[in-house]
Amino acid sequence: MKVTHYPQSCIVIENNNHKVVIDPGMHFLETHSVNELDGVEAVLYTHQHSDHYEPKIAEALLAKGVQLFANEATAKLIGDGKATVVHDGDNFTAGGGA
């Protein structure tokens, strides 16, 4: 497994050719491009603060077919049916189990 930390709270986890990202927020865009997240299969947003959730990133990844997971408040910001809501303690599989 490979874990890469990006600005602020963004983390990319790679395992067995699967890649997921956690909390790609506004600070990611200060030094990186959304294109650097190509190949990501899923995103988890832990909460809606801008350093964890940036709408431009979410929209770009949705357009690429990336599956989004988020807490209820963030899922509402993303839009109806665009993100799978997860709650504290939920088990779920993302990115082929990465």
PDB file of N, CA and C in Angstrom:
ATOM      1  N   MET A   1       0.838  -1.171   0.000  1.00  0.00           N
ATOM      2  CA  MET A   1       0.000   0.000   0.000  1.00  0.00           C
ATOM      3  C   MET A   1       0.887   1.239   0.000  1.00  0.00           C
ATOM      4  N   LYS A   2       0.472   2.234  -0.789  1.00  0.00           N
ATOM      5  CA  LYS A   2       1.191   3.502  -0.844  1.00  0.00           C
ATOM      6  C   LYS A   2       0.234   4.609  -0.401  1.00  0.00           C
ATOM      7  N   VAL A   3       0.685   5.450   0.515  1.00  0.00           N
ATOM      8  CA  VAL A   3      -0.109   6.573   0.998  1.00  0.00           C
ATOM      9  C   VAL A   3       0.662   7.854   0.694  1.00  0.00           C
ATOM     10  N   THR A   4      -0.012   8.811   0.022  1.00  0.00           N
ATOM     11  CA  THR A   4       0.612  10.083  -0.322  1.00  0.00           C
ATOM     12  C   THR A   4      -0.205  11.206   0.282  1.00  0.00           C
ATOM     13  N   HIS A   5       0.476  12.074   1.031  1.00  0.00           N
ATOM     14  CA  HIS A   5      -0.188  13.223   1.641  1.00  0.00           C
ATOM     15  C   HIS A   5       0.017  14.443   0.753  1.00  0.00           C
ATOM     16  N   TYR A   6      -1.077  15.111   0.420  1.00  0.00           N
ATOM     17  CA  TYR A   6      -1.040  16.352  -0.355  1.00  0.00           C
ATOM     18  C   TYR A   6      -1.378  17.503   0.592  1.00  0.00           C
ATOM     19  N   PRO A   7      -1.386  18.742   0.094  1.00  0.00           N
ATOM     20  CA  PRO A   7      -1.645  19.882   0.972  1.00  0.00           C
ATOM     21  C   PRO A   7      -2.892  19.710   1.848  1.00  0.00           C
ATOM     22  N   GLN A   8      -2.733  20.217   3.060  1.00  0.00           N
ATOM     23  CA  GLN A   8      -3.745  20.243   4.104  1.00  0.00           C
ATOM     24  C   GLN A   8      -4.216  18.834   4.447  1.00  0.00           C
ATOM     25  N   SER A   9      -5.387  18.436   4.000  1.00  0.00           N
ATOM     26  CA  SER A   9      -5.985  17.188   4.481  1.00  0.00           C
ATOM     27  C   SER A   9      -6.122  16.112   3.408  1.00  0.00           C
ATOM     28  N   CYS A  10      -5.640  16.341   2.227  1.00  0.00           N
ATOM     29  CA  CYS A  10      -5.814  15.408   1.117  1.00  0.00           C
ATOM     30  C   CYS A  10      -4.826  14.240   1.211  1.00  0.00           C
ATOM     31  N   ILE A  11      -5.372  13.035   1.129  1.00  0.00           N
ATOM     32  CA  ILE A  11      -4.557  11.816   1.184  1.00  0.00           C
ATOM     33  C   ILE A  11      -4.979  10.906   0.042  1.00  0.00           C
ATOM     34  N   VAL A  12      -4.009  10.362  -0.675  1.00  0.00           N
ATOM     35  CA  VAL A  12      -4.269   9.378  -1.720  1.00  0.00           C
ATOM     36  C   VAL A  12      -3.731   8.033  -1.243  1.00  0.00           C
ATOM     37  N   ILE A  13      -4.581   7.018  -1.338  1.00  0.00           N
ATOM     38  CA  ILE A  13      -4.203   5.664  -0.933  1.00  0.00           C
ATOM     39  C   ILE A  13      -4.237   4.785  -2.172  1.00  0.00           C
ATOM     40  N   GLU A  14      -3.119   4.113  -2.442  1.00  0.00           N
ATOM     41  CA  GLU A  14      -3.019   3.205  -3.587  1.00  0.00           C
ATOM     42  C   GLU A  14      -2.731   1.802  -3.083  1.00  0.00           C
ATOM     43  N   ASN A  15      -3.463   0.822  -3.619  1.00  0.00           N
ATOM     44  CA  ASN A  15      -3.273  -0.561  -3.218  1.00  0.00           C
ATOM     45  C   ASN A  15      -3.717  -1.473  -4.355  1.00  0.00           C
ATOM     46  N   ASN A  16      -2.845  -2.365  -4.786  1.00  0.00           N
ATOM     47  CA  ASN A  16      -3.187  -3.339  -5.829  1.00  0.00           C
ATOM     48  C   ASN A  16      -3.823  -2.681  -7.049  1.00  0.00           C
ATOM     49  N   ASN A  17      -3.206  -1.645  -7.555  1.00  0.00           N
ATOM     50  CA  ASN A  17      -3.661  -0.928  -8.744  1.00  0.00           C
ATOM     51  C   ASN A  17      -4.997  -0.225  -8.568  1.00  0.00           C
ATOM     52  N   HIS A  18      -5.411   0.019  -7.339  1.00  0.00           N
ATOM     53  CA  HIS A  18      -6.609   0.795  -7.048  1.00  0.00           C
ATOM     54  C   HIS A  18      -6.178   2.048  -6.302  1.00  0.00           C
ATOM     55  N   LYS A  19      -6.908   3.149  -6.558  1.00  0.00           N
ATOM     56  CA  LYS A  19      -6.532   4.413  -5.948  1.00  0.00           C
ATOM     57  C   LYS A  19      -7.784   5.126  -5.432  1.00  0.00           C
ATOM     58  N   VAL A  20      -7.749   5.535  -4.158  1.00  0.00           N
ATOM     59  CA  VAL A  20      -8.819   6.346  -3.577  1.00  0.00           C
ATOM     60  C   VAL A  20      -8.197   7.603  -2.971  1.00  0.00           C
ATOM     61  N   VAL A  21      -9.003   8.648  -2.871  1.00  0.00           N
ATOM     62  CA  VAL A  21      -8.521   9.903  -2.286  1.00  0.00           C
ATOM     63  C   VAL A  21      -9.481  10.323  -1.175  1.00  0.00           C
ATOM     64  N   ILE A  22      -8.915  10.888  -0.132  1.00  0.00           N
ATOM     65  CA  ILE A  22      -9.689  11.385   0.995  1.00  0.00           C
ATOM     66  C   ILE A  22      -9.491  12.900   1.083  1.00  0.00           C
ATOM     67  N   ASP A  23     -10.590  13.621   1.121  1.00  0.00           N
ATOM     68  CA  ASP A  23     -10.616  15.066   1.374  1.00  0.00           C
ATOM     69  C   ASP A  23      -9.742  15.932   0.471  1.00  0.00           C
ATOM     70  N   PRO A  24      -9.967  15.889  -0.849  1.00  0.00           N
ATOM     71  CA  PRO A  24      -9.247  16.817  -1.718  1.00  0.00           C
ATOM     72  C   PRO A  24      -9.919  18.194  -1.681  1.00  0.00           C
ATOM     73  N   GLY A  25      -9.448  19.060  -0.814  1.00  0.00           N
ATOM     74  CA  GLY A  25     -10.059  20.371  -0.625  1.00  0.00           C
ATOM     75  C   GLY A  25      -9.362  21.476  -1.389  1.00  0.00           C
ATOM     76  N   MET A  26      -9.719  22.700  -1.042  1.00  0.00           N
ATOM     77  CA  MET A  26      -9.246  23.873  -1.796  1.00  0.00           C
ATOM     78  C   MET A  26      -7.732  24.014  -1.800  1.00  0.00           C
ATOM     79  N   HIS A  27      -7.075  23.594  -0.739  1.00  0.00           N
ATOM     80  CA  HIS A  27      -5.616  23.752  -0.687  1.00  0.00           C
ATOM     81  C   HIS A  27      -4.912  22.855  -1.706  1.00  0.00           C
ATOM     82  N   PHE A  28      -5.534  21.747  -2.094  1.00  0.00           N
ATOM     83  CA  PHE A  28      -4.961  20.890  -3.123  1.00  0.00           C
ATOM     84  C   PHE A  28      -4.754  21.683  -4.411  1.00  0.00           C
ATOM     85  N   LEU A  29      -5.753  22.507  -4.760  1.00  0.00           N
ATOM     86  CA  LEU A  29      -5.690  23.261  -6.019  1.00  0.00           C
ATOM     87  C   LEU A  29      -4.661  24.390  -6.003  1.00  0.00           C
ATOM     88  N   GLU A  30      -4.168  24.752  -4.830  1.00  0.00           N
ATOM     89  CA  GLU A  30      -3.160  25.811  -4.757  1.00  0.00           C
ATOM     90  C   GLU A  30      -1.833  25.378  -5.367  1.00  0.00           C
ATOM     91  N   THR A  31      -1.539  24.085  -5.331  1.00  0.00           N
ATOM     92  CA  THR A  31      -0.251  23.602  -5.832  1.00  0.00           C
ATOM     93  C   THR A  31      -0.370  22.423  -6.795  1.00  0.00           C
ATOM     94  N   HIS A  32      -1.594  21.929  -6.981  1.00  0.00           N
ATOM     95  CA  HIS A  32      -1.794  20.756  -7.827  1.00  0.00           C
ATOM     96  C   HIS A  32      -3.004  20.954  -8.726  1.00  0.00           C
ATOM     97  N   SER A  33      -3.127  20.077  -9.698  1.00  0.00           N
ATOM     98  CA  SER A  33      -4.242  20.116 -10.644  1.00  0.00           C
ATOM     99  C   SER A  33      -5.118  18.884 -10.447  1.00  0.00           C
ATOM    100  N   VAL A  34      -6.397  19.023 -10.749  1.00  0.00           N
ATOM    101  CA  VAL A  34      -7.309  17.885 -10.657  1.00  0.00           C
ATOM    102  C   VAL A  34      -6.821  16.740 -11.539  1.00  0.00           C
ATOM    103  N   ASN A  35      -6.154  17.061 -12.641  1.00  0.00           N
ATOM    104  CA  ASN A  35      -5.647  16.012 -13.541  1.00  0.00           C
ATOM    105  C   ASN A  35      -4.648  15.095 -12.840  1.00  0.00           C
ATOM    106  N   GLU A  36      -4.035  15.564 -11.767  1.00  0.00           N
ATOM    107  CA  GLU A  36      -3.111  14.719 -11.015  1.00  0.00           C
ATOM    108  C   GLU A  36      -3.845  13.611 -10.262  1.00  0.00           C
ATOM    109  N   LEU A  37      -5.168  13.716 -10.206  1.00  0.00           N
ATOM    110  CA  LEU A  37      -5.974  12.680  -9.558  1.00  0.00           C
ATOM    111  C   LEU A  37      -6.539  11.681 -10.573  1.00  0.00           C
ATOM    112  N   ASP A  38      -6.064  11.739 -11.819  1.00  0.00           N
ATOM    113  CA  ASP A  38      -6.494  10.756 -12.815  1.00  0.00           C
ATOM    114  C   ASP A  38      -6.204   9.354 -12.296  1.00  0.00           C
ATOM    115  N   GLY A  39      -7.129   8.463 -12.534  1.00  0.00           N
ATOM    116  CA  GLY A  39      -6.963   7.085 -12.088  1.00  0.00           C
ATOM    117  C   GLY A  39      -7.589   6.822 -10.733  1.00  0.00           C
ATOM    118  N   VAL A  40      -8.017   7.880 -10.056  1.00  0.00           N
ATOM    119  CA  VAL A  40      -8.709   7.697  -8.779  1.00  0.00           C
ATOM    120  C   VAL A  40     -10.069   7.065  -9.053  1.00  0.00           C
ATOM    121  N   GLU A  41     -10.399   6.036  -8.292  1.00  0.00           N
ATOM    122  CA  GLU A  41     -11.676   5.354  -8.472  1.00  0.00           C
ATOM    123  C   GLU A  41     -12.758   5.882  -7.552  1.00  0.00           C
ATOM    124  N   ALA A  42     -12.355   6.398  -6.398  1.00  0.00           N
ATOM    125  CA  ALA A  42     -13.337   6.850  -5.413  1.00  0.00           C
ATOM    126  C   ALA A  42     -12.754   7.957  -4.552  1.00  0.00           C
ATOM    127  N   VAL A  43     -13.651   8.796  -4.033  1.00  0.00           N
ATOM    128  CA  VAL A  43     -13.277   9.884  -3.136  1.00  0.00           C
ATOM    129  C   VAL A  43     -14.141   9.788  -1.886  1.00  0.00           C
ATOM    130  N   LEU A  44     -13.532  10.017  -0.742  1.00  0.00           N
ATOM    131  CA  LEU A  44     -14.263  10.116   0.515  1.00  0.00           C
ATOM    132  C   LEU A  44     -14.104  11.530   1.050  1.00  0.00           C
ATOM    133  N   TYR A  45     -15.232  12.196   1.269  1.00  0.00           N
ATOM    134  CA  TYR A  45     -15.238  13.502   1.913  1.00  0.00           C
ATOM    135  C   TYR A  45     -15.710  13.305   3.340  1.00  0.00           C
ATOM    136  N   THR A  46     -14.868  13.661   4.315  1.00  0.00           N
ATOM    137  CA  THR A  46     -15.218  13.448   5.713  1.00  0.00           C
ATOM    138  C   THR A  46     -16.145  14.528   6.254  1.00  0.00           C
ATOM    139  N   HIS A  47     -16.016  15.754   5.726  1.00  0.00           N
ATOM    140  CA  HIS A  47     -16.925  16.832   6.096  1.00  0.00           C
ATOM    141  C   HIS A  47     -16.793  17.984   5.115  1.00  0.00           C
ATOM    142  N   GLN A  48     -17.682  18.969   5.259  1.00  0.00           N
ATOM    143  CA  GLN A  48     -17.864  19.973   4.220  1.00  0.00           C
ATOM    144  C   GLN A  48     -16.969  21.202   4.314  1.00  0.00           C
ATOM    145  N   HIS A  49     -16.061  21.295   5.264  1.00  0.00           N
ATOM    146  CA  HIS A  49     -15.183  22.468   5.302  1.00  0.00           C
ATOM    147  C   HIS A  49     -14.368  22.549   4.016  1.00  0.00           C
ATOM    148  N   SER A  50     -14.092  23.764   3.578  1.00  0.00           N
ATOM    149  CA  SER A  50     -13.449  23.962   2.276  1.00  0.00           C
ATOM    150  C   SER A  50     -12.066  23.340   2.167  1.00  0.00           C
ATOM    151  N   ASP A  51     -11.381  23.131   3.290  1.00  0.00           N
ATOM    152  CA  ASP A  51     -10.071  22.483   3.202  1.00  0.00           C
ATOM    153  C   ASP A  51     -10.208  20.968   3.028  1.00  0.00           C
ATOM    154  N   HIS A  52     -11.426  20.458   3.094  1.00  0.00           N
ATOM    155  CA  HIS A  52     -11.688  19.029   2.887  1.00  0.00           C
ATOM    156  C   HIS A  52     -12.548  18.779   1.649  1.00  0.00           C
ATOM    157  N   TYR A  53     -13.404  19.726   1.297  1.00  0.00           N
ATOM    158  CA  TYR A  53     -14.313  19.577   0.148  1.00  0.00           C
ATOM    159  C   TYR A  53     -14.256  20.827  -0.710  1.00  0.00           C
ATOM    160  N   GLU A  54     -13.864  20.654  -1.949  1.00  0.00           N
ATOM    161  CA  GLU A  54     -13.827  21.742  -2.926  1.00  0.00           C
ATOM    162  C   GLU A  54     -14.769  21.353  -4.068  1.00  0.00           C
ATOM    163  N   PRO A  55     -15.865  22.094  -4.283  1.00  0.00           N
ATOM    164  CA  PRO A  55     -16.833  21.731  -5.322  1.00  0.00           C
ATOM    165  C   PRO A  55     -16.231  21.538  -6.711  1.00  0.00           C
ATOM    166  N   LYS A  56     -15.249  22.359  -7.088  1.00  0.00           N
ATOM    167  CA  LYS A  56     -14.632  22.231  -8.415  1.00  0.00           C
ATOM    168  C   LYS A  56     -13.987  20.858  -8.588  1.00  0.00           C
ATOM    169  N   ILE A  57     -13.348  20.368  -7.545  1.00  0.00           N
ATOM    170  CA  ILE A  57     -12.712  19.047  -7.615  1.00  0.00           C
ATOM    171  C   ILE A  57     -13.776  17.969  -7.700  1.00  0.00           C
ATOM    172  N   ALA A  58     -14.809  18.066  -6.869  1.00  0.00           N
ATOM    173  CA  ALA A  58     -15.880  17.063  -6.875  1.00  0.00           C
ATOM    174  C   ALA A  58     -16.546  16.995  -8.250  1.00  0.00           C
ATOM    175  N   GLU A  59     -16.851  18.146  -8.827  1.00  0.00           N
ATOM    176  CA  GLU A  59     -17.493  18.184 -10.144  1.00  0.00           C
ATOM    177  C   GLU A  59     -16.600  17.570 -11.216  1.00  0.00           C
ATOM    178  N   ALA A  60     -15.319  17.894 -11.190  1.00  0.00           N
ATOM    179  CA  ALA A  60     -14.386  17.357 -12.184  1.00  0.00           C
ATOM    180  C   ALA A  60     -14.261  15.842 -12.060  1.00  0.00           C
ATOM    181  N   LEU A  61     -14.202  15.341 -10.827  1.00  0.00           N
ATOM    182  CA  LEU A  61     -14.072  13.897 -10.632  1.00  0.00           C
ATOM    183  C   LEU A  61     -15.364  13.171 -10.984  1.00  0.00           C
ATOM    184  N   LEU A  62     -16.508  13.771 -10.674  1.00  0.00           N
ATOM    185  CA  LEU A  62     -17.781  13.175 -11.089  1.00  0.00           C
ATOM    186  C   LEU A  62     -17.850  13.049 -12.605  1.00  0.00           C
ATOM    187  N   ALA A  63     -17.387  14.081 -13.297  1.00  0.00           N
ATOM    188  CA  ALA A  63     -17.395  14.066 -14.768  1.00  0.00           C
ATOM    189  C   ALA A  63     -16.529  12.944 -15.327  1.00  0.00           C
ATOM    190  N   LYS A  64     -15.537  12.515 -14.542  1.00  0.00           N
ATOM    191  CA  LYS A  64     -14.652  11.424 -14.962  1.00  0.00           C
ATOM    192  C   LYS A  64     -15.177  10.064 -14.509  1.00  0.00           C
ATOM    193  N   GLY A  65     -16.352  10.051 -13.857  1.00  0.00           N
ATOM    194  CA  GLY A  65     -16.947   8.791 -13.427  1.00  0.00           C
ATOM    195  C   GLY A  65     -16.465   8.283 -12.089  1.00  0.00           C
ATOM    196  N   VAL A  66     -15.816   9.138 -11.308  1.00  0.00           N
ATOM    197  CA  VAL A  66     -15.317   8.741  -9.998  1.00  0.00           C
ATOM    198  C   VAL A  66     -16.491   8.660  -9.021  1.00  0.00           C
ATOM    199  N   GLN A  67     -16.516   7.615  -8.222  1.00  0.00           N
ATOM    200  CA  GLN A  67     -17.556   7.446  -7.222  1.00  0.00           C
ATOM    201  C   GLN A  67     -17.225   8.294  -5.997  1.00  0.00           C
ATOM    202  N   LEU A  68     -18.225   9.044  -5.498  1.00  0.00           N
ATOM    203  CA  LEU A  68     -18.026   9.893  -4.337  1.00  0.00           C
ATOM    204  C   LEU A  68     -18.764   9.344  -3.133  1.00  0.00           C
ATOM    205  N   PHE A  69     -18.095   9.386  -1.990  1.00  0.00           N
ATOM    206  CA  PHE A  69     -18.674   9.016  -0.708  1.00  0.00           C
ATOM    207  C   PHE A  69     -18.529  10.238   0.187  1.00  0.00           C
ATOM    208  N   ALA A  70     -19.544  10.510   1.011  1.00  0.00           N
ATOM    209  CA  ALA A  70     -19.471  11.699   1.856  1.00  0.00           C
ATOM    210  C   ALA A  70     -20.399  11.571   3.051  1.00  0.00           C
ATOM    211  N   ASN A  71     -20.082  12.367   4.081  1.00  0.00           N
ATOM    212  CA  ASN A  71     -21.018  12.464   5.181  1.00  0.00           C
ATOM    213  C   ASN A  71     -22.277  13.165   4.654  1.00  0.00           C
ATOM    214  N   GLU A  72     -23.335  13.133   5.430  1.00  0.00           N
ATOM    215  CA  GLU A  72     -24.624  13.624   4.952  1.00  0.00           C
ATOM    216  C   GLU A  72     -24.595  15.097   4.540  1.00  0.00           C
ATOM    217  N   ALA A  73     -23.965  15.948   5.332  1.00  0.00           N
ATOM    218  CA  ALA A  73     -23.922  17.379   5.020  1.00  0.00           C
ATOM    219  C   ALA A  73     -23.174  17.652   3.716  1.00  0.00           C
ATOM    220  N   THR A  74     -22.065  16.970   3.507  1.00  0.00           N
ATOM    221  CA  THR A  74     -21.289  17.168   2.282  1.00  0.00           C
ATOM    222  C   THR A  74     -22.019  16.591   1.082  1.00  0.00           C
ATOM    223  N   ALA A  75     -22.660  15.453   1.252  1.00  0.00           N
ATOM    224  CA  ALA A  75     -23.433  14.852   0.159  1.00  0.00           C
ATOM    225  C   ALA A  75     -24.520  15.806  -0.315  1.00  0.00           C
ATOM    226  N   LYS A  76     -25.138  16.538   0.597  1.00  0.00           N
ATOM    227  CA  LYS A  76     -26.161  17.527   0.208  1.00  0.00           C
ATOM    228  C   LYS A  76     -25.550  18.628  -0.643  1.00  0.00           C
ATOM    229  N   LEU A  77     -24.332  19.053  -0.305  1.00  0.00           N
ATOM    230  CA  LEU A  77     -23.656  20.079  -1.098  1.00  0.00           C
ATOM    231  C   LEU A  77     -23.298  19.567  -2.490  1.00  0.00           C
ATOM    232  N   ILE A  78     -22.923  18.314  -2.572  1.00  0.00           N
ATOM    233  CA  ILE A  78     -22.551  17.713  -3.858  1.00  0.00           C
ATOM    234  C   ILE A  78     -23.766  17.619  -4.759  1.00  0.00           C
ATOM    235  N   GLY A  79     -24.917  17.281  -4.183  1.00  0.00           N
ATOM    236  CA  GLY A  79     -26.155  17.199  -4.957  1.00  0.00           C
ATOM    237  C   GLY A  79     -26.813  15.848  -4.832  1.00  0.00           C
ATOM    238  N   ASP A  80     -28.125  15.858  -4.948  1.00  0.00           N
ATOM    239  CA  ASP A  80     -28.917  14.643  -4.791  1.00  0.00           C
ATOM    240  C   ASP A  80     -28.429  13.501  -5.677  1.00  0.00           C
ATOM    241  N   GLY A  81     -28.152  12.389  -5.038  1.00  0.00           N
ATOM    242  CA  GLY A  81     -27.799  11.175  -5.755  1.00  0.00           C
ATOM    243  C   GLY A  81     -26.409  11.130  -6.351  1.00  0.00           C
ATOM    244  N   LYS A  82     -25.621  12.169  -6.167  1.00  0.00           N
ATOM    245  CA  LYS A  82     -24.286  12.195  -6.769  1.00  0.00           C
ATOM    246  C   LYS A  82     -23.229  11.564  -5.868  1.00  0.00           C
ATOM    247  N   ALA A  83     -23.537  11.441  -4.576  1.00  0.00           N
ATOM    248  CA  ALA A  83     -22.590  10.856  -3.621  1.00  0.00           C
ATOM    249  C   ALA A  83     -23.312   9.840  -2.760  1.00  0.00           C
ATOM    250  N   THR A  84     -22.601   8.801  -2.391  1.00  0.00           N
ATOM    251  CA  THR A  84     -23.119   7.812  -1.449  1.00  0.00           C
ATOM    252  C   THR A  84     -22.884   8.349  -0.039  1.00  0.00           C
ATOM    253  N   VAL A  85     -23.958   8.440   0.742  1.00  0.00           N
ATOM    254  CA  VAL A  85     -23.836   8.934   2.108  1.00  0.00           C
ATOM    255  C   VAL A  85     -23.289   7.833   3.002  1.00  0.00           C
ATOM    256  N   VAL A  86     -22.268   8.177   3.774  1.00  0.00           N
ATOM    257  CA  VAL A  86     -21.720   7.261   4.781  1.00  0.00           C
ATOM    258  C   VAL A  86     -21.754   7.965   6.130  1.00  0.00           C
ATOM    259  N   HIS A  87     -22.030   7.190   7.160  1.00  0.00           N
ATOM    260  CA  HIS A  87     -22.111   7.718   8.523  1.00  0.00           C
ATOM    261  C   HIS A  87     -20.960   7.160   9.345  1.00  0.00           C
ATOM    262  N   ASP A  88     -20.663   7.811  10.443  1.00  0.00           N
ATOM    263  CA  ASP A  88     -19.631   7.316  11.359  1.00  0.00           C
ATOM    264  C   ASP A  88     -19.906   5.847  11.678  1.00  0.00           C
ATOM    265  N   GLY A  89     -18.882   5.028  11.537  1.00  0.00           N
ATOM    266  CA  GLY A  89     -19.007   3.606  11.849  1.00  0.00           C
ATOM    267  C   GLY A  89     -19.467   2.732  10.707  1.00  0.00           C
ATOM    268  N   ASP A  90     -19.896   3.341   9.581  1.00  0.00           N
ATOM    269  CA  ASP A  90     -20.322   2.549   8.418  1.00  0.00           C
ATOM    270  C   ASP A  90     -19.132   1.824   7.791  1.00  0.00           C
ATOM    271  N   ASN A  91     -19.378   0.633   7.299  1.00  0.00           N
ATOM    272  CA  ASN A  91     -18.414  -0.090   6.476  1.00  0.00           C
ATOM    273  C   ASN A  91     -18.842   0.048   5.031  1.00  0.00           C
ATOM    274  N   PHE A  92     -17.875   0.282   4.149  1.00  0.00           N
ATOM    275  CA  PHE A  92     -18.172   0.357   2.721  1.00  0.00           C
ATOM    276  C   PHE A  92     -16.904   0.034   1.938  1.00  0.00           C
ATOM    277  N   THR A  93     -17.085  -0.335   0.704  1.00  0.00           N
ATOM    278  CA  THR A  93     -15.956  -0.666  -0.166  1.00  0.00           C
ATOM    279  C   THR A  93     -15.844   0.402  -1.245  1.00  0.00           C
ATOM    280  N   ALA A  94     -14.643   0.888  -1.453  1.00  0.00           N
ATOM    281  CA  ALA A  94     -14.388   1.906  -2.470  1.00  0.00           C
ATOM    282  C   ALA A  94     -13.108   1.580  -3.197  1.00  0.00           C
ATOM    283  N   GLY A  95     -13.090   1.812  -4.486  1.00  0.00           N
ATOM    284  CA  GLY A  95     -11.855   1.618  -5.254  1.00  0.00           C
ATOM    285  C   GLY A  95     -11.354   0.192  -5.240  1.00  0.00           C
ATOM    286  N   GLY A  96     -12.239  -0.771  -5.350  1.00  0.00           N
ATOM    287  CA  GLY A  96     -11.819  -2.159  -5.362  1.00  0.00           C
ATOM    288  C   GLY A  96     -11.269  -2.627  -4.022  1.00  0.00           C
ATOM    289  N   GLY A  97     -11.638  -1.926  -2.974  1.00  0.00           N
ATOM    290  CA  GLY A  97     -11.212  -2.339  -1.634  1.00  0.00           C
ATOM    291  C   GLY A  97      -9.900  -1.746  -1.183  1.00  0.00           C
ATOM    292  N   ALA A  98      -9.402  -0.714  -1.913  1.00  0.00           N
ATOM    293  CA  ALA A  98      -8.116  -0.096  -1.572  1.00  0.00           C
ATOM    294  C   ALA A  98      -8.139   0.514  -0.188  1.00  0.00           C
TER     295      ALA A  98
END
